[in-house]
mmCIF file of C-alpha atoms in Angstrom:
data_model
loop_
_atom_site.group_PDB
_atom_site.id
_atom_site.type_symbol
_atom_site.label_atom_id
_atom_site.label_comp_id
_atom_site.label_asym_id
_atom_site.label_seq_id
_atom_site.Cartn_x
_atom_site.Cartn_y
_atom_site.Cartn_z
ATOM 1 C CA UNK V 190 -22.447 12.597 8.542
ATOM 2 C CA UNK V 191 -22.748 11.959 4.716
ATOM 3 C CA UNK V 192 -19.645 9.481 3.884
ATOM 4 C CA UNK V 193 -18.977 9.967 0.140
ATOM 5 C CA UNK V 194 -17.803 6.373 -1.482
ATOM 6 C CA UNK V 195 -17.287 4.496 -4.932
ATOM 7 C CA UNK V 196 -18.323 1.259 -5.315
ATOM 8 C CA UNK V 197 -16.044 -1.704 -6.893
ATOM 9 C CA UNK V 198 -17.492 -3.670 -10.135
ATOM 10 C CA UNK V 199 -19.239 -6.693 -9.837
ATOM 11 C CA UNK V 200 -16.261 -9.048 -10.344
ATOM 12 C CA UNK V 201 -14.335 -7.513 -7.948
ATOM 13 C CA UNK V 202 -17.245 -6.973 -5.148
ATOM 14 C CA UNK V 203 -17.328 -10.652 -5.418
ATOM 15 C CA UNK V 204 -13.691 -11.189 -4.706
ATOM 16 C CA UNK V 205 -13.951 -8.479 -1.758
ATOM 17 C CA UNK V 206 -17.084 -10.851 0.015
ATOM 18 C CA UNK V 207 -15.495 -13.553 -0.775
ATOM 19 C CA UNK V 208 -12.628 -12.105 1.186
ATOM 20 C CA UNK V 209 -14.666 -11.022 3.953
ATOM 21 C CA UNK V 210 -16.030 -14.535 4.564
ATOM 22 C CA UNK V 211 -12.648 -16.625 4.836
ATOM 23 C CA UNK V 212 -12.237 -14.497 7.430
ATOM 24 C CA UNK V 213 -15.319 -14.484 9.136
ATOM 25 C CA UNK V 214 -14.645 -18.316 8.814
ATOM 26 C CA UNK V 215 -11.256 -18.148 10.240
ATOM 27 C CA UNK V 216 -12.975 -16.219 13.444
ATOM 28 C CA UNK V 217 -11.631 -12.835 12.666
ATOM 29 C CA UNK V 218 -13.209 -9.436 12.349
ATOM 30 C CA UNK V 219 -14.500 -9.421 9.022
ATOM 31 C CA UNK V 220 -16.943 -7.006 7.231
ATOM 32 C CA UNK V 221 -19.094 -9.866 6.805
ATOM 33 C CA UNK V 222 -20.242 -10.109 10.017
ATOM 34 C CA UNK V 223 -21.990 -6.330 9.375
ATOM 35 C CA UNK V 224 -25.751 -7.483 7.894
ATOM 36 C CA UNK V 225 -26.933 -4.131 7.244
ATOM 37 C CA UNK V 226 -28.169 -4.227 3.207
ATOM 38 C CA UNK V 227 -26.239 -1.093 2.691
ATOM 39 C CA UNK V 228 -22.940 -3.196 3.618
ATOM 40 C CA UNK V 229 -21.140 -3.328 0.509
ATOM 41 C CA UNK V 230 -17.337 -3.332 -0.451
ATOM 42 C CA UNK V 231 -16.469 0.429 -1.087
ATOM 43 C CA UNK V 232 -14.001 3.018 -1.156
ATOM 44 C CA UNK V 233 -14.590 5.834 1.439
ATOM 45 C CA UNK V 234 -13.466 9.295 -0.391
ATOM 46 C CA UNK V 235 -14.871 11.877 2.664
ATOM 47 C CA UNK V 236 -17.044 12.426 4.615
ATOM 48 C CA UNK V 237 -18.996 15.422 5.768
ATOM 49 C CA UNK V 238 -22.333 16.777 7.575
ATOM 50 C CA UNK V 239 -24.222 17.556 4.912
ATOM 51 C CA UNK V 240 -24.380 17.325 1.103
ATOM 52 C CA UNK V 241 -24.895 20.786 0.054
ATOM 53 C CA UNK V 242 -26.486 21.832 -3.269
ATOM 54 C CA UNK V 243 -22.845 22.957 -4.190
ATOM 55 C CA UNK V 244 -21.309 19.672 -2.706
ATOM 56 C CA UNK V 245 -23.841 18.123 -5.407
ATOM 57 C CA UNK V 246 -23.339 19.456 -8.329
ATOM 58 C CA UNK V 247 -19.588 18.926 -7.635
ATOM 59 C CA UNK V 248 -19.792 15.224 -6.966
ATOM 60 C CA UNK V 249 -22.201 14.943 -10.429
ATOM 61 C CA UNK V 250 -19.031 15.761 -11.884
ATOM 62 C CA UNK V 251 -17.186 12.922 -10.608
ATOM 63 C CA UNK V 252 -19.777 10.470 -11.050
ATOM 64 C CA UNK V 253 -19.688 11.703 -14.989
ATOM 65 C CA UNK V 254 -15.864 10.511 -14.372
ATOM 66 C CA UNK V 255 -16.444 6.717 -14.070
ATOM 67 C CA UNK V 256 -15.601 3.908 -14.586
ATOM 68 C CA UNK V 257 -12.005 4.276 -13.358
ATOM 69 C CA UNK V 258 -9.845 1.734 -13.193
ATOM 70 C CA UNK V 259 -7.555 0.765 -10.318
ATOM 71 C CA UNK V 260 -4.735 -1.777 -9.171
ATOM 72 C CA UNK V 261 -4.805 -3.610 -5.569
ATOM 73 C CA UNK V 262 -1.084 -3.093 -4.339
ATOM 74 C CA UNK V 263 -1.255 -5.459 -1.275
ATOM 75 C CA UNK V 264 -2.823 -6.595 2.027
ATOM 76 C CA UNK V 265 -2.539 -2.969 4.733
ATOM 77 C CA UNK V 266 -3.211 -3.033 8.485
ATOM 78 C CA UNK V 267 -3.712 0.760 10.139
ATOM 79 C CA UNK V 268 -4.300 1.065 14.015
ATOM 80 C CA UNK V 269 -5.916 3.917 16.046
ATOM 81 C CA UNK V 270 -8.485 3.730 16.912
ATOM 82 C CA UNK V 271 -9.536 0.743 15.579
ATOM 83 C CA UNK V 272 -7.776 -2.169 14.017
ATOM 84 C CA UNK V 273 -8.494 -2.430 10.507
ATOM 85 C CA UNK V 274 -7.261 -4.952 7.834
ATOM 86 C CA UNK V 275 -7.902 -3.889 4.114
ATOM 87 C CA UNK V 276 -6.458 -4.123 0.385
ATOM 88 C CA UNK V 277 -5.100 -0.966 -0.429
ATOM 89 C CA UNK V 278 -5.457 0.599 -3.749
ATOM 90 C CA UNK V 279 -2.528 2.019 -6.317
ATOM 91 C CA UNK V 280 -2.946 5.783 -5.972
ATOM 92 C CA UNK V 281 -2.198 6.718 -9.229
ATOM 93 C CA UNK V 282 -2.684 9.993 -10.876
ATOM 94 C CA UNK V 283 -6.397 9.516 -12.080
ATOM 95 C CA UNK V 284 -7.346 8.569 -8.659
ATOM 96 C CA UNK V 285 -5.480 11.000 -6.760
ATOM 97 C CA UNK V 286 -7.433 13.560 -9.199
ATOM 98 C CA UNK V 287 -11.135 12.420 -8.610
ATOM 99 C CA UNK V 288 -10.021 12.214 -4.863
ATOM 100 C CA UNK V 289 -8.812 15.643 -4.863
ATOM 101 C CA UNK V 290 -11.983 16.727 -7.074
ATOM 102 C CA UNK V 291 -14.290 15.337 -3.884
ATOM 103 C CA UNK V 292 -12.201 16.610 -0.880
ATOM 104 C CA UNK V 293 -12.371 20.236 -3.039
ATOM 105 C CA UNK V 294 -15.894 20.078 -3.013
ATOM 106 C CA UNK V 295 -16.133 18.538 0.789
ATOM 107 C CA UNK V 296 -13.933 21.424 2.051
ATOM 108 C CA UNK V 297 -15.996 24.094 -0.252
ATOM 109 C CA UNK V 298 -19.122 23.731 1.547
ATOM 110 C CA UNK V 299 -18.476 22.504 4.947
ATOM 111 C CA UNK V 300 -17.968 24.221 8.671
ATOM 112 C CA UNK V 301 -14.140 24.253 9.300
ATOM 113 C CA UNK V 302 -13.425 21.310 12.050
ATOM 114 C CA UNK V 303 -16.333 19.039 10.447
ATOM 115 C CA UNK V 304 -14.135 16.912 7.845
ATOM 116 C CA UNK V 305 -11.977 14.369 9.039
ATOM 117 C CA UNK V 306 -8.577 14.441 8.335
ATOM 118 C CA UNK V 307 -7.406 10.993 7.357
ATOM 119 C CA UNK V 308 -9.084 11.880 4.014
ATOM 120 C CA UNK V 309 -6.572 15.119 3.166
ATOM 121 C CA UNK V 310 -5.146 14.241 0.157
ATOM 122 C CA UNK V 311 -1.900 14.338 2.146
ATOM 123 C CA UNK V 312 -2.836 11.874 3.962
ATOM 124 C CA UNK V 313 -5.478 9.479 2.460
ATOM 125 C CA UNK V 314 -4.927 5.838 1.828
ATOM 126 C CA UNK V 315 -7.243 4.491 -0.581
ATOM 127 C CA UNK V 316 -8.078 0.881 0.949
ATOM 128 C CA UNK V 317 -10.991 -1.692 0.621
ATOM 129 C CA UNK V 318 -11.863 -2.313 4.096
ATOM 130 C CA UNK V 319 -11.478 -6.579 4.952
ATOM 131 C CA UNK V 320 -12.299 -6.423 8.541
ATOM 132 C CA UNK V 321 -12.842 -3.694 11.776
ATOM 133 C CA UNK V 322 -12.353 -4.543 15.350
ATOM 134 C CA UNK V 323 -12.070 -2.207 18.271
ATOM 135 C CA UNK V 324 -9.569 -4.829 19.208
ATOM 136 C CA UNK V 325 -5.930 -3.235 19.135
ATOM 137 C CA UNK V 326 -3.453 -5.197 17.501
ATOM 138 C CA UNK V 327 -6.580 -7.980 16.431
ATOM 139 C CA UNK V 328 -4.865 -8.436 12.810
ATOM 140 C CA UNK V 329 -0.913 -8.261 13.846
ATOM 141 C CA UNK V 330 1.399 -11.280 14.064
ATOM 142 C CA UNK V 331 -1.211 -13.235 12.046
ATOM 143 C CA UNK V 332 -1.232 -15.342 8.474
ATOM 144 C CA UNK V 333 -4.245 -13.611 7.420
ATOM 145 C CA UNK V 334 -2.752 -12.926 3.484
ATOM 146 C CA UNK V 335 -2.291 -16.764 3.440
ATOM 147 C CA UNK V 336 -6.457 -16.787 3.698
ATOM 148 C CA UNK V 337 -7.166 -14.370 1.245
ATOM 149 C CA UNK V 338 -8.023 -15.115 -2.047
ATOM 150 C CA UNK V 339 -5.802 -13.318 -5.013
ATOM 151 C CA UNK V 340 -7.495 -9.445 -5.681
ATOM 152 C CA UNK V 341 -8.511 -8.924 -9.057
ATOM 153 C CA UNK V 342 -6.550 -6.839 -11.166
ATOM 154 C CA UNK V 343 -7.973 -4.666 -13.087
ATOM 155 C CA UNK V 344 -10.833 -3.348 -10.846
ATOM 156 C CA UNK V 345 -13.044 -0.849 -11.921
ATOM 157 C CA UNK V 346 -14.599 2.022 -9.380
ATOM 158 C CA UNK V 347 -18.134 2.058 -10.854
ATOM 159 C CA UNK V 348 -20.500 3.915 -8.987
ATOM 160 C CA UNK V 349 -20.507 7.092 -6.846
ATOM 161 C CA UNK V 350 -22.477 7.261 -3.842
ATOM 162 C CA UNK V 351 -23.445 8.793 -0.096
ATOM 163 C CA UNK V 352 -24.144 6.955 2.706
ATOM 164 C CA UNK V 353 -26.623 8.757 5.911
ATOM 165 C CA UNK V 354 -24.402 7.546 8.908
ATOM 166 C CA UNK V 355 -27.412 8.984 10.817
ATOM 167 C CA UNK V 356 -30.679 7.533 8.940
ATOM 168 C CA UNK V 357 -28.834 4.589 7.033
ATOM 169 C CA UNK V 358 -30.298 6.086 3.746
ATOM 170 C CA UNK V 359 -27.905 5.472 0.839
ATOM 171 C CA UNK V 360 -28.044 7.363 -2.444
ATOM 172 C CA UNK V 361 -26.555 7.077 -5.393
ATOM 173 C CA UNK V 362 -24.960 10.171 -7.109
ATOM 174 C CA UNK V 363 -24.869 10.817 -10.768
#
């Protein structure tokens, strides 16, 4: 799978480690703990098996889009099937529109059954993923905002890029 993601500025990736390793410190899952040098603090847009000369020439579009700003709204926790903490994101109009713009071009070009549905636009949470555990419940009945340092505000979504879930290659787009 080719996961399609932006990338935060530099201020704000700072504040997103930062928040990563007070919780690493405070022993909970925490994206720090993943060393890979592709690890980075990134919003996940779709996903999908391949990116398609038409996929491409879509996403250069979007990439010609940015920078875009955004607004953290607040500490999120989903469950199922893992237990995930995260920052979620203000999904305002300009971001529901480059969203939609990527999920267009996903859907375009790809076998039916082969996109996953979390990111429909009617159902897609825009979130900076803190910490990942296959732990149920790993995050619930805990103080973790207390450890959290305040998110930035504005942040800017700076860079468009795919990530190889099968090779680890990463590439930049636009």
């Amino acid at each position: 799978m080719r996961t399609i993601e932006l990338l935060l500025d530099g201020a704000a990736d700072l504040v997103v480690r930062d928040a990563w390793r007070r919780l690493a410190e405070a022993g909970l899952p925490s994206q720090a703990r993943h060393r890979s040098p592709t690890n980075s603090p990134h919003l996940t847009l779709a996903a999908c098996p391949e990116l398609t000369a038409a996929i491409r020439w879509e996403l250069a579009g979007v990439a010609a889009a940015l920078p875009l700003p955004v607004r953290f709204t607040g500490v999120v926790r989903f469950e199922r099937p893992t237990s995930v903490l995260a920052w979620a994101l203000e999904l305002d109009a300009a971001l529901a529109g480059l969203h939609g713009r990527v999920w267009d071009a996903v859907v375009s070009d790809s076998p039916p059954g082969t996109l996953n549905p979390l990111h429909d636009p009617t159902r897609w949470s825009p979130h900076i993923t803190l910490g990942r555990t296959r732990r149920a419940g790993a995050f619930a009945g805990r103080r973790v905002a207390a450890l959290l340092p305040t998110p930035p505000a504005p942040v800017w979504l700076t860079t468009l890029r795919s990530y190889d879930t099968e090779t680890g290659a990463l590439e930049m787009i636009g």
